[in-house]
Amino acid sequence: MAEFFHMGGYALYVWSSIGITAVVLLLNVLLPLQKHREMLRRAADFHELEGGNHDTR
Amino acid sequence: MIKTEAAPSNSGLFKLWYHRMASPVWFYRISGKLLPWLWALFAVLLVTGLYGGLVTAPADYQQGDSFRIIYVHVPAAWLSMFVYMVMAVSGAIALIWRIKLAEMVLVSCAPIGASFTFIALVTGSLWGKPMWGTWWVWDARMTSELILLFLYLGVIGLYSAIEDKRMASRAVAILALVGIVNIPIIHYSVEWWNTLHQGATVTKFDKPSIHIDMLIPLLLMAGAFKVFFAISLLLRTRNELLERELPRKWVKQLVEENDG
């Protein structure tokens, strides 16, 4: 197992390559998912104002 | 005389399919149904590819274990070019047929393509240091890949700089189409110029010069990256769709369904 993490002496290069790739890919789904929630919230606000009873506000 | 109803011709069917493809509501629904399957496929490809690449594949006889960087470097580099082609083709469709969905795909491609290009450059650098003794050289392959990153960043910057999103899409489509000349330059750079970067080991016409136990995980990882691109593209395009069509009735219905 230690040998696996050691990567024949290239651990720094191999694992930082994989780590950086993982972080960049993760951001590529987390940011859109976060924006999706924000979009749905904005849509809900917009349509509530449009269709709701304006007199109560 | 018998009058017969004309059967829908091929071009009629094509038009129907074409309009459904371009319909925002239809796209939103179908992509929502598709996403869980894509996630599952991605997980399978990623786990098998990583296991094969990092555990079962033998170490390279020249490069030792450092060659394992190939399993993120090469898929990212392939995708960096593939995403550009998808972006440019969407740009052409957006310019010629004025299809809004093509505009949204076009702008959604740019950050994903930039990400893959960034990964290809950084992991290449991390591979170059132990193998070539340098993080970076201004050779044709690396310089053209860096230009690709700037093209993606240019698309992102230009799109956000123009207020009217339809006009912005057209401007960005033209930029994407002009930049397409860079793609063959990247691909053939290792043949056209003498360079530090090694030649192709997989994408050449004769037999790939890579062992089958090393090749299979590479193809699995390339598949995983491609599916990942599809996932991220769908997520971003759905957001773009919601943003542009916020006042529309189908978005209202969607919000009501979510509440209920």
PDB file of C-alpha atoms in Angstrom:
ATOM      1  CA  MET A   1       0.000   0.000   0.000  1.00  0.00           C
ATOM      2  CA  ALA A   2       2.827   2.381   0.900  1.00  0.00           C
ATOM      3  CA  GLU A   3       4.423   1.417  -2.395  1.00  0.00           C
ATOM      4  CA  PHE A   4       1.242   2.422  -4.197  1.00  0.00           C
ATOM      5  CA  PHE A   5       1.301   5.897  -2.649  1.00  0.00           C
ATOM      6  CA  HIS A   6       5.026   6.185  -3.258  1.00  0.00           C
ATOM      7  CA  MET A   7       4.528   5.840  -7.064  1.00  0.00           C
ATOM      8  CA  GLY A   8       8.117   4.757  -7.630  1.00  0.00           C
ATOM      9  CA  GLY A   9       9.410   8.056  -6.307  1.00  0.00           C
ATOM     10  CA  TYR A  10       7.090  10.180  -8.467  1.00  0.00           C
ATOM     11  CA  ALA A  11       4.391  10.547  -5.798  1.00  0.00           C
ATOM     12  CA  LEU A  12       4.521  14.358  -5.784  1.00  0.00           C
ATOM     13  CA  TYR A  13       3.989  14.622  -9.542  1.00  0.00           C
ATOM     14  CA  VAL A  14       1.426  11.850  -9.931  1.00  0.00           C
ATOM     15  CA  TRP A  15      -0.729  12.713  -6.925  1.00  0.00           C
ATOM     16  CA  SER A  16      -0.713  16.467  -7.487  1.00  0.00           C
ATOM     17  CA  SER A  17      -1.769  15.851 -11.117  1.00  0.00           C
ATOM     18  CA  ILE A  18      -4.681  13.760  -9.944  1.00  0.00           C
ATOM     19  CA  GLY A  19      -5.524  16.144  -7.104  1.00  0.00           C
ATOM     20  CA  ILE A  20      -5.610  19.239  -9.323  1.00  0.00           C
ATOM     21  CA  THR A  21      -7.712  17.393 -11.909  1.00  0.00           C
ATOM     22  CA  ALA A  22     -10.164  16.306  -9.212  1.00  0.00           C
ATOM     23  CA  VAL A  23     -10.542  19.836  -7.825  1.00  0.00           C
ATOM     24  CA  VAL A  24     -11.101  21.423 -11.263  1.00  0.00           C
ATOM     25  CA  LEU A  25     -13.639  18.772 -12.272  1.00  0.00           C
ATOM     26  CA  LEU A  26     -15.441  19.053  -8.943  1.00  0.00           C
ATOM     27  CA  LEU A  27     -15.799  22.821  -9.399  1.00  0.00           C
ATOM     28  CA  ASN A  28     -17.276  22.156 -12.842  1.00  0.00           C
ATOM     29  CA  VAL A  29     -20.297  20.473 -11.289  1.00  0.00           C
ATOM     30  CA  LEU A  30     -20.534  22.220  -7.913  1.00  0.00           C
ATOM     31  CA  LEU A  31     -20.681  25.747  -9.366  1.00  0.00           C
ATOM     32  CA  PRO A  32     -23.403  24.916 -11.943  1.00  0.00           C
ATOM     33  CA  LEU A  33     -25.427  23.066  -9.271  1.00  0.00           C
ATOM     34  CA  GLN A  34     -25.175  26.055  -6.947  1.00  0.00           C
ATOM     35  CA  LYS A  35     -26.231  28.369  -9.780  1.00  0.00           C
ATOM     36  CA  HIS A  36     -29.164  26.076 -10.559  1.00  0.00           C
ATOM     37  CA  ARG A  37     -30.510  26.468  -7.013  1.00  0.00           C
ATOM     38  CA  GLU A  38     -30.070  30.231  -7.299  1.00  0.00           C
ATOM     39  CA  MET A  39     -31.909  30.269 -10.656  1.00  0.00           C
ATOM     40  CA  LEU A  40     -34.857  28.332  -9.250  1.00  0.00           C
ATOM     41  CA  ARG A  41     -35.004  30.733  -6.294  1.00  0.00           C
ATOM     42  CA  ARG A  42     -34.913  33.740  -8.605  1.00  0.00           C
ATOM     43  CA  ALA A  43     -37.599  32.199 -10.806  1.00  0.00           C
ATOM     44  CA  ALA A  44     -39.783  31.532  -7.763  1.00  0.00           C
ATOM     45  CA  ASP A  45     -39.397  35.141  -6.562  1.00  0.00           C
ATOM     46  CA  PHE A  46     -40.148  36.510 -10.008  1.00  0.00           C
ATOM     47  CA  HIS A  47     -43.311  34.493 -10.586  1.00  0.00           C
ATOM     48  CA  GLU A  48     -44.601  35.030  -7.086  1.00  0.00           C
ATOM     49  CA  LEU A  49     -44.407  38.798  -7.607  1.00  0.00           C
ATOM     50  CA  GLU A  50     -45.945  38.575 -11.076  1.00  0.00           C
ATOM     51  CA  GLY A  51     -48.817  36.236 -10.297  1.00  0.00           C
ATOM     52  CA  GLY A  52     -49.374  36.986  -6.623  1.00  0.00           C
ATOM     53  CA  ASN A  53     -51.742  39.436  -4.990  1.00  0.00           C
ATOM     54  CA  HIS A  54     -50.001  42.769  -5.280  1.00  0.00           C
ATOM     55  CA  ASP A  55     -52.412  44.493  -2.861  1.00  0.00           C
ATOM     56  CA  THR A  56     -50.954  42.753   0.162  1.00  0.00           C
ATOM     57  CA  ARG A  57     -47.509  44.188  -0.475  1.00  0.00           C
TER      58      ARG A  57
ATOM     59  CA  MET B   1     -59.541   8.108 -57.959  1.00  0.00           C
ATOM     60  CA  ILE B   2     -58.117   7.262 -54.603  1.00  0.00           C
ATOM     61  CA  LYS B   3     -56.717  10.073 -52.632  1.00  0.00           C
ATOM     62  CA  THR B   4     -54.041   9.136 -50.186  1.00  0.00           C
ATOM     63  CA  GLU B   5     -52.685  11.092 -47.325  1.00  0.00           C
ATOM     64  CA  ALA B   6     -49.026  11.822 -47.841  1.00  0.00           C
ATOM     65  CA  ALA B   7     -46.898   9.938 -45.361  1.00  0.00           C
ATOM     66  CA  PRO B   8     -44.537  12.133 -43.397  1.00  0.00           C
ATOM     67  CA  SER B   9     -41.425  12.326 -45.484  1.00  0.00           C
ATOM     68  CA  ASN B  10     -37.949  11.949 -44.090  1.00  0.00           C
ATOM     69  CA  SER B  11     -37.410  15.674 -44.205  1.00  0.00           C
ATOM     70  CA  GLY B  12     -40.710  16.165 -42.332  1.00  0.00           C
ATOM     71  CA  LEU B  13     -39.598  13.811 -39.580  1.00  0.00           C
ATOM     72  CA  PHE B  14     -36.270  15.536 -39.458  1.00  0.00           C
ATOM     73  CA  LYS B  15     -37.968  18.904 -39.069  1.00  0.00           C
ATOM     74  CA  LEU B  16     -40.097  17.567 -36.224  1.00  0.00           C
ATOM     75  CA  TRP B  17     -37.078  16.157 -34.429  1.00  0.00           C
ATOM     76  CA  TYR B  18     -35.190  19.347 -35.119  1.00  0.00           C
ATOM     77  CA  HIS B  19     -37.836  21.568 -33.607  1.00  0.00           C
ATOM     78  CA  ARG B  20     -38.192  19.381 -30.545  1.00  0.00           C
ATOM     79  CA  MET B  21     -34.434  19.450 -30.067  1.00  0.00           C
ATOM     80  CA  ALA B  22     -34.544  23.204 -30.217  1.00  0.00           C
ATOM     81  CA  SER B  23     -37.487  23.498 -27.832  1.00  0.00           C
ATOM     82  CA  PRO B  24     -36.348  24.767 -24.411  1.00  0.00           C
ATOM     83  CA  VAL B  25     -38.953  22.913 -22.347  1.00  0.00           C
ATOM     84  CA  TRP B  26     -38.276  19.633 -24.068  1.00  0.00           C
ATOM     85  CA  PHE B  27     -34.543  20.046 -23.599  1.00  0.00           C
ATOM     86  CA  TYR B  28     -34.932  20.904 -19.926  1.00  0.00           C
ATOM     87  CA  ARG B  29     -37.107  17.848 -19.222  1.00  0.00           C
ATOM     88  CA  ILE B  30     -35.113  15.308 -21.202  1.00  0.00           C
ATOM     89  CA  SER B  31     -31.768  16.487 -19.831  1.00  0.00           C
ATOM     90  CA  GLY B  32     -33.122  16.201 -16.296  1.00  0.00           C
ATOM     91  CA  LYS B  33     -34.071  12.580 -16.985  1.00  0.00           C
ATOM     92  CA  LEU B  34     -30.745  11.856 -18.651  1.00  0.00           C
ATOM     93  CA  LEU B  35     -28.460  13.243 -15.931  1.00  0.00           C
ATOM     94  CA  PRO B  36     -28.738  10.409 -13.351  1.00  0.00           C
ATOM     95  CA  TRP B  37     -27.801   7.859 -16.035  1.00  0.00           C
ATOM     96  CA  LEU B  38     -24.831   9.928 -17.090  1.00  0.00           C
ATOM     97  CA  TRP B  39     -23.669  10.169 -13.470  1.00  0.00           C
ATOM     98  CA  ALA B  40     -23.875   6.381 -13.114  1.00  0.00           C
ATOM     99  CA  LEU B  41     -21.949   5.812 -16.342  1.00  0.00           C
ATOM    100  CA  PHE B  42     -19.342   8.359 -15.279  1.00  0.00           C
ATOM    101  CA  ALA B  43     -18.851   6.638 -11.910  1.00  0.00           C
ATOM    102  CA  VAL B  44     -18.339   3.221 -13.511  1.00  0.00           C
ATOM    103  CA  LEU B  45     -15.868   4.510 -16.110  1.00  0.00           C
ATOM    104  CA  LEU B  46     -13.971   6.596 -13.562  1.00  0.00           C
ATOM    105  CA  VAL B  47     -13.572   3.823 -10.980  1.00  0.00           C
ATOM    106  CA  THR B  48     -12.530   1.157 -13.497  1.00  0.00           C
ATOM    107  CA  GLY B  49     -10.282   3.579 -15.382  1.00  0.00           C
ATOM    108  CA  LEU B  50      -8.526   4.851 -12.258  1.00  0.00           C
ATOM    109  CA  TYR B  51      -8.087   1.355 -10.843  1.00  0.00           C
ATOM    110  CA  GLY B  52      -6.702   0.092 -14.131  1.00  0.00           C
ATOM    111  CA  GLY B  53      -4.443   3.083 -14.614  1.00  0.00           C
ATOM    112  CA  LEU B  54      -3.066   3.486 -11.113  1.00  0.00           C
ATOM    113  CA  VAL B  55      -3.063  -0.112  -9.862  1.00  0.00           C
ATOM    114  CA  THR B  56      -3.109  -2.821 -12.536  1.00  0.00           C
ATOM    115  CA  ALA B  57      -1.247  -1.168 -15.426  1.00  0.00           C
ATOM    116  CA  PRO B  58       2.495  -1.980 -15.319  1.00  0.00           C
ATOM    117  CA  ALA B  59       4.994   0.848 -14.801  1.00  0.00           C
ATOM    118  CA  ASP B  60       6.540   2.218 -17.998  1.00  0.00           C
ATOM    119  CA  TYR B  61       9.969   0.731 -18.818  1.00  0.00           C
ATOM    120  CA  GLN B  62      11.415   4.210 -19.391  1.00  0.00           C
ATOM    121  CA  GLN B  63       9.265   6.564 -17.336  1.00  0.00           C
ATOM    122  CA  GLY B  64       8.477   4.367 -14.343  1.00  0.00           C
ATOM    123  CA  ASP B  65       5.318   5.322 -12.445  1.00  0.00           C
ATOM    124  CA  SER B  66       5.441   8.939 -13.630  1.00  0.00           C
ATOM    125  CA  PHE B  67       3.762   7.813 -16.880  1.00  0.00           C
ATOM    126  CA  ARG B  68       0.529   7.323 -14.876  1.00  0.00           C
ATOM    127  CA  ILE B  69      -0.051  11.062 -15.255  1.00  0.00           C
ATOM    128  CA  ILE B  70      -1.149  10.065 -18.774  1.00  0.00           C
ATOM    129  CA  TYR B  71      -4.485   8.930 -17.308  1.00  0.00           C
ATOM    130  CA  VAL B  72      -5.544  12.484 -16.533  1.00  0.00           C
ATOM    131  CA  HIS B  73      -3.298  14.399 -18.952  1.00  0.00           C
ATOM    132  CA  VAL B  74      -4.282  12.771 -22.235  1.00  0.00           C
ATOM    133  CA  PRO B  75      -8.062  12.586 -21.637  1.00  0.00           C
ATOM    134  CA  ALA B  76      -8.014  16.263 -20.602  1.00  0.00           C
ATOM    135  CA  ALA B  77      -5.982  17.218 -23.681  1.00  0.00           C
ATOM    136  CA  TRP B  78      -8.275  15.251 -26.015  1.00  0.00           C
ATOM    137  CA  LEU B  79     -11.357  16.804 -24.442  1.00  0.00           C
ATOM    138  CA  SER B  80      -9.847  20.292 -24.600  1.00  0.00           C
ATOM    139  CA  MET B  81      -9.948  19.944 -28.406  1.00  0.00           C
ATOM    140  CA  PHE B  82     -13.223  18.023 -28.560  1.00  0.00           C
ATOM    141  CA  VAL B  83     -15.052  20.639 -26.476  1.00  0.00           C
ATOM    142  CA  TYR B  84     -13.727  23.314 -28.807  1.00  0.00           C
ATOM    143  CA  MET B  85     -15.168  21.489 -31.816  1.00  0.00           C
ATOM    144  CA  VAL B  86     -18.558  21.184 -30.080  1.00  0.00           C
ATOM    145  CA  MET B  87     -18.371  24.883 -29.218  1.00  0.00           C
ATOM    146  CA  ALA B  88     -17.478  25.929 -32.779  1.00  0.00           C
ATOM    147  CA  VAL B  89     -20.166  23.727 -34.368  1.00  0.00           C
ATOM    148  CA  SER B  90     -22.755  25.185 -31.951  1.00  0.00           C
ATOM    149  CA  GLY B  91     -21.468  28.607 -32.959  1.00  0.00           C
ATOM    150  CA  ALA B  92     -22.035  27.817 -36.637  1.00  0.00           C
ATOM    151  CA  ILE B  93     -25.563  26.527 -35.921  1.00  0.00           C
ATOM    152  CA  ALA B  94     -26.289  29.603 -33.811  1.00  0.00           C
ATOM    153  CA  LEU B  95     -25.097  31.919 -36.585  1.00  0.00           C
ATOM    154  CA  ILE B  96     -26.826  30.167 -39.486  1.00  0.00           C
ATOM    155  CA  TRP B  97     -30.153  29.091 -37.959  1.00  0.00           C
ATOM    156  CA  ARG B  98     -30.362  31.486 -35.017  1.00  0.00           C
ATOM    157  CA  ILE B  99     -31.259  28.634 -32.657  1.00  0.00           C
ATOM    158  CA  LYS B 100     -31.194  29.850 -29.065  1.00  0.00           C
ATOM    159  CA  LEU B 101     -30.301  26.456 -27.647  1.00  0.00           C
ATOM    160  CA  ALA B 102     -27.162  26.373 -29.835  1.00  0.00           C
ATOM    161  CA  GLU B 103     -26.169  29.753 -28.401  1.00  0.00           C
ATOM    162  CA  MET B 104     -26.553  28.399 -24.878  1.00  0.00           C
ATOM    163  CA  VAL B 105     -24.517  25.275 -25.654  1.00  0.00           C
ATOM    164  CA  LEU B 106     -21.856  27.500 -27.201  1.00  0.00           C
ATOM    165  CA  VAL B 107     -21.396  29.649 -24.111  1.00  0.00           C
ATOM    166  CA  SER B 108     -21.710  26.668 -21.760  1.00  0.00           C
ATOM    167  CA  CYS B 109     -18.838  24.887 -23.511  1.00  0.00           C
ATOM    168  CA  ALA B 110     -16.299  27.641 -22.842  1.00  0.00           C
ATOM    169  CA  PRO B 111     -15.686  27.235 -19.079  1.00  0.00           C
ATOM    170  CA  ILE B 112     -15.580  23.423 -19.392  1.00  0.00           C
ATOM    171  CA  GLY B 113     -13.133  23.621 -22.290  1.00  0.00           C
ATOM    172  CA  ALA B 114     -11.015  26.100 -20.365  1.00  0.00           C
ATOM    173  CA  SER B 115     -10.978  23.683 -17.413  1.00  0.00           C
ATOM    174  CA  PHE B 116      -9.810  20.745 -19.517  1.00  0.00           C
ATOM    175  CA  THR B 117      -7.164  22.897 -21.197  1.00  0.00           C
ATOM    176  CA  PHE B 118      -5.953  24.092 -17.798  1.00  0.00           C
ATOM    177  CA  ILE B 119      -5.743  20.489 -16.563  1.00  0.00           C
ATOM    178  CA  ALA B 120      -3.834  19.425 -19.695  1.00  0.00           C
ATOM    179  CA  LEU B 121      -1.330  22.259 -19.252  1.00  0.00           C
ATOM    180  CA  VAL B 122      -0.786  21.791 -15.503  1.00  0.00           C
ATOM    181  CA  THR B 123      -0.524  17.996 -15.571  1.00  0.00           C
ATOM    182  CA  GLY B 124       1.735  18.251 -18.618  1.00  0.00           C
ATOM    183  CA  SER B 125       3.971  20.539 -16.653  1.00  0.00           C
ATOM    184  CA  LEU B 126       3.952  18.131 -13.694  1.00  0.00           C
ATOM    185  CA  TRP B 127       4.907  15.341 -16.079  1.00  0.00           C
ATOM    186  CA  GLY B 128       7.523  17.385 -17.907  1.00  0.00           C
ATOM    187  CA  LYS B 129       9.461  18.305 -14.780  1.00  0.00           C
ATOM    188  CA  PRO B 130      10.620  14.777 -13.824  1.00  0.00           C
ATOM    189  CA  MET B 131      10.895  13.551 -17.440  1.00  0.00           C
ATOM    190  CA  TRP B 132      12.352  16.499 -19.349  1.00  0.00           C
ATOM    191  CA  GLY B 133      13.809  18.393 -16.410  1.00  0.00           C
ATOM    192  CA  THR B 134      11.678  21.455 -17.062  1.00  0.00           C
ATOM    193  CA  TRP B 135       8.161  22.659 -16.207  1.00  0.00           C
ATOM    194  CA  TRP B 136       7.680  24.437 -19.512  1.00  0.00           C
ATOM    195  CA  VAL B 137       9.202  24.974 -22.938  1.00  0.00           C
ATOM    196  CA  TRP B 138       7.837  27.247 -25.622  1.00  0.00           C
ATOM    197  CA  ASP B 139       7.421  24.460 -28.139  1.00  0.00           C
ATOM    198  CA  ALA B 140       4.627  24.195 -30.687  1.00  0.00           C
ATOM    199  CA  ARG B 141       2.431  21.729 -28.775  1.00  0.00           C
ATOM    200  CA  MET B 142       2.450  23.628 -25.502  1.00  0.00           C
ATOM    201  CA  THR B 143       2.216  27.078 -27.058  1.00  0.00           C
ATOM    202  CA  SER B 144      -0.768  26.128 -29.230  1.00  0.00           C
ATOM    203  CA  GLU B 145      -2.480  24.526 -26.197  1.00  0.00           C
ATOM    204  CA  LEU B 146      -1.881  27.742 -24.250  1.00  0.00           C
ATOM    205  CA  ILE B 147      -3.456  29.700 -27.117  1.00  0.00           C
ATOM    206  CA  LEU B 148      -6.449  27.359 -26.820  1.00  0.00           C
ATOM    207  CA  LEU B 149      -6.810  28.380 -23.174  1.00  0.00           C
ATOM    208  CA  PHE B 150      -6.742  32.064 -24.207  1.00  0.00           C
ATOM    209  CA  LEU B 151      -9.389  31.373 -26.871  1.00  0.00           C
ATOM    210  CA  TYR B 152     -11.689  29.864 -24.246  1.00  0.00           C
ATOM    211  CA  LEU B 153     -11.035  32.757 -21.859  1.00  0.00           C
ATOM    212  CA  GLY B 154     -11.681  35.147 -24.748  1.00  0.00           C
ATOM    213  CA  VAL B 155     -15.070  33.544 -25.373  1.00  0.00           C
ATOM    214  CA  ILE B 156     -15.985  33.804 -21.680  1.00  0.00           C
ATOM    215  CA  GLY B 157     -14.799  37.419 -21.454  1.00  0.00           C
ATOM    216  CA  LEU B 158     -16.452  38.583 -24.663  1.00  0.00           C
ATOM    217  CA  TYR B 159     -19.774  36.966 -23.750  1.00  0.00           C
ATOM    218  CA  SER B 160     -19.886  38.604 -20.352  1.00  0.00           C
ATOM    219  CA  ALA B 161     -18.801  41.977 -21.761  1.00  0.00           C
ATOM    220  CA  ILE B 162     -21.794  42.369 -24.118  1.00  0.00           C
ATOM    221  CA  GLU B 163     -25.076  43.180 -22.417  1.00  0.00           C
ATOM    222  CA  ASP B 164     -27.496  41.868 -25.069  1.00  0.00           C
ATOM    223  CA  LYS B 165     -27.062  38.096 -24.789  1.00  0.00           C
ATOM    224  CA  ARG B 166     -28.231  37.352 -28.325  1.00  0.00           C
ATOM    225  CA  MET B 167     -25.731  39.799 -29.762  1.00  0.00           C
ATOM    226  CA  ALA B 168     -23.059  38.486 -27.383  1.00  0.00           C
ATOM    227  CA  SER B 169     -23.723  34.938 -28.617  1.00  0.00           C
ATOM    228  CA  ARG B 170     -23.227  35.970 -32.225  1.00  0.00           C
ATOM    229  CA  ALA B 171     -19.953  37.743 -31.445  1.00  0.00           C
ATOM    230  CA  VAL B 172     -18.711  34.753 -29.463  1.00  0.00           C
ATOM    231  CA  ALA B 173     -19.740  32.350 -32.254  1.00  0.00           C
ATOM    232  CA  ILE B 174     -17.566  34.245 -34.727  1.00  0.00           C
ATOM    233  CA  LEU B 175     -14.616  34.196 -32.326  1.00  0.00           C
ATOM    234  CA  ALA B 176     -15.064  30.447 -31.777  1.00  0.00           C
ATOM    235  CA  LEU B 177     -15.176  29.798 -35.538  1.00  0.00           C
ATOM    236  CA  VAL B 178     -12.067  31.874 -36.237  1.00  0.00           C
ATOM    237  CA  GLY B 179     -10.165  30.103 -33.462  1.00  0.00           C
ATOM    238  CA  ILE B 180     -10.836  26.706 -35.006  1.00  0.00           C
ATOM    239  CA  VAL B 181      -7.596  27.024 -37.052  1.00  0.00           C
ATOM    240  CA  ASN B 182      -5.742  26.358 -33.804  1.00  0.00           C
ATOM    241  CA  ILE B 183      -7.129  22.821 -33.456  1.00  0.00           C
ATOM    242  CA  PRO B 184      -5.211  21.102 -36.320  1.00  0.00           C
ATOM    243  CA  ILE B 185      -2.134  23.047 -35.244  1.00  0.00           C
ATOM    244  CA  ILE B 186      -2.345  21.489 -31.758  1.00  0.00           C
ATOM    245  CA  HIS B 187      -2.955  18.014 -33.127  1.00  0.00           C
ATOM    246  CA  TYR B 188      -0.195  17.984 -35.743  1.00  0.00           C
ATOM    247  CA  SER B 189       2.297  20.157 -33.841  1.00  0.00           C
ATOM    248  CA  VAL B 190       4.288  17.120 -32.678  1.00  0.00           C
ATOM    249  CA  GLU B 191       4.701  16.007 -36.305  1.00  0.00           C
ATOM    250  CA  TRP B 192       5.277  19.362 -37.962  1.00  0.00           C
ATOM    251  CA  TRP B 193       7.845  20.679 -35.533  1.00  0.00           C
ATOM    252  CA  ASN B 194      10.735  19.093 -33.695  1.00  0.00           C
ATOM    253  CA  THR B 195       9.726  19.183 -30.075  1.00  0.00           C
ATOM    254  CA  LEU B 196      10.279  17.845 -26.600  1.00  0.00           C
ATOM    255  CA  HIS B 197       6.698  16.623 -26.466  1.00  0.00           C
ATOM    256  CA  GLN B 198       6.416  12.952 -27.369  1.00  0.00           C
ATOM    257  CA  GLY B 199       4.539  11.911 -30.509  1.00  0.00           C
ATOM    258  CA  ALA B 200       1.085  10.351 -30.533  1.00  0.00           C
ATOM    259  CA  THR B 201       0.875   6.893 -28.985  1.00  0.00           C
ATOM    260  CA  VAL B 202      -2.817   6.206 -29.587  1.00  0.00           C
ATOM    261  CA  THR B 203      -4.323   8.470 -32.248  1.00  0.00           C
ATOM    262  CA  LYS B 204      -2.231   7.477 -35.225  1.00  0.00           C
ATOM    263  CA  PHE B 205      -3.071   5.356 -38.221  1.00  0.00           C
ATOM    264  CA  ASP B 206      -0.902   2.334 -37.578  1.00  0.00           C
ATOM    265  CA  LYS B 207      -1.079   0.282 -34.399  1.00  0.00           C
ATOM    266  CA  PRO B 208      -0.946   2.304 -31.165  1.00  0.00           C
ATOM    267  CA  SER B 209       2.513   2.067 -29.616  1.00  0.00           C
ATOM    268  CA  ILE B 210       1.164   1.482 -26.127  1.00  0.00           C
ATOM    269  CA  HIS B 211       0.643  -1.785 -24.267  1.00  0.00           C
ATOM    270  CA  ILE B 212      -2.937  -3.044 -24.132  1.00  0.00           C
ATOM    271  CA  ASP B 213      -2.926  -3.075 -20.280  1.00  0.00           C
ATOM    272  CA  MET B 214      -1.983   0.602 -20.366  1.00  0.00           C
ATOM    273  CA  LEU B 215      -4.316   1.444 -23.259  1.00  0.00           C
ATOM    274  CA  ILE B 216      -7.586   0.075 -21.855  1.00  0.00           C
ATOM    275  CA  PRO B 217      -7.544   2.255 -18.672  1.00  0.00           C
ATOM    276  CA  LEU B 218      -6.648   5.234 -20.851  1.00  0.00           C
ATOM    277  CA  LEU B 219      -9.680   4.660 -23.050  1.00  0.00           C
ATOM    278  CA  LEU B 220     -11.872   4.186 -19.950  1.00  0.00           C
ATOM    279  CA  MET B 221     -10.607   7.487 -18.514  1.00  0.00           C
ATOM    280  CA  ALA B 222     -11.173   9.215 -21.862  1.00  0.00           C
ATOM    281  CA  GLY B 223     -14.738   7.874 -21.775  1.00  0.00           C
ATOM    282  CA  ALA B 224     -15.185   9.090 -18.198  1.00  0.00           C
ATOM    283  CA  PHE B 225     -13.973  12.580 -19.145  1.00  0.00           C
ATOM    284  CA  LYS B 226     -16.303  12.682 -22.138  1.00  0.00           C
ATOM    285  CA  VAL B 227     -19.307  11.704 -20.032  1.00  0.00           C
ATOM    286  CA  PHE B 228     -18.234  14.289 -17.476  1.00  0.00           C
ATOM    287  CA  PHE B 229     -18.229  16.908 -20.215  1.00  0.00           C
ATOM    288  CA  ALA B 230     -21.790  15.894 -21.129  1.00  0.00           C
ATOM    289  CA  ILE B 231     -22.874  16.223 -17.476  1.00  0.00           C
ATOM    290  CA  SER B 232     -21.290  19.619 -16.951  1.00  0.00           C
ATOM    291  CA  LEU B 233     -22.556  20.864 -20.320  1.00  0.00           C
ATOM    292  CA  LEU B 234     -26.133  19.819 -19.537  1.00  0.00           C
ATOM    293  CA  LEU B 235     -25.986  21.425 -16.080  1.00  0.00           C
ATOM    294  CA  ARG B 236     -24.659  24.704 -17.472  1.00  0.00           C
ATOM    295  CA  THR B 237     -26.993  24.783 -20.473  1.00  0.00           C
ATOM    296  CA  ARG B 238     -30.001  24.204 -18.163  1.00  0.00           C
ATOM    297  CA  ASN B 239     -28.896  27.174 -16.052  1.00  0.00           C
ATOM    298  CA  GLU B 240     -28.437  29.348 -19.120  1.00  0.00           C
ATOM    299  CA  LEU B 241     -31.908  28.314 -20.282  1.00  0.00           C
ATOM    300  CA  LEU B 242     -33.494  29.176 -16.932  1.00  0.00           C
ATOM    301  CA  GLU B 243     -31.721  32.516 -16.823  1.00  0.00           C
ATOM    302  CA  ARG B 244     -32.794  33.581 -20.310  1.00  0.00           C
ATOM    303  CA  GLU B 245     -36.335  32.254 -20.090  1.00  0.00           C
ATOM    304  CA  LEU B 246     -37.032  33.225 -16.490  1.00  0.00           C
ATOM    305  CA  PRO B 247     -40.299  35.130 -17.237  1.00  0.00           C
ATOM    306  CA  ARG B 248     -41.705  32.343 -19.417  1.00  0.00           C
ATOM    307  CA  LYS B 249     -44.689  30.245 -18.458  1.00  0.00           C
ATOM    308  CA  TRP B 250     -42.841  26.906 -18.493  1.00  0.00           C
ATOM    309  CA  VAL B 251     -40.424  28.208 -15.861  1.00  0.00           C
ATOM    310  CA  LYS B 252     -43.394  29.251 -13.743  1.00  0.00           C
ATOM    311  CA  GLN B 253     -44.860  25.753 -14.030  1.00  0.00           C
ATOM    312  CA  LEU B 254     -41.499  24.281 -13.133  1.00  0.00           C
ATOM    313  CA  VAL B 255     -41.284  26.396  -9.985  1.00  0.00           C
ATOM    314  CA  GLU B 256     -44.824  25.400  -8.983  1.00  0.00           C
ATOM    315  CA  GLU B 257     -44.000  21.718  -9.476  1.00  0.00           C
ATOM    316  CA  ASN B 258     -40.946  22.129  -7.280  1.00  0.00           C
ATOM    317  CA  ASP B 259     -43.015  23.735  -4.542  1.00  0.00           C
ATOM    318  CA  GLY B 260     -45.699  21.051  -4.653  1.00  0.00           C
TER     319      GLY B 260
END
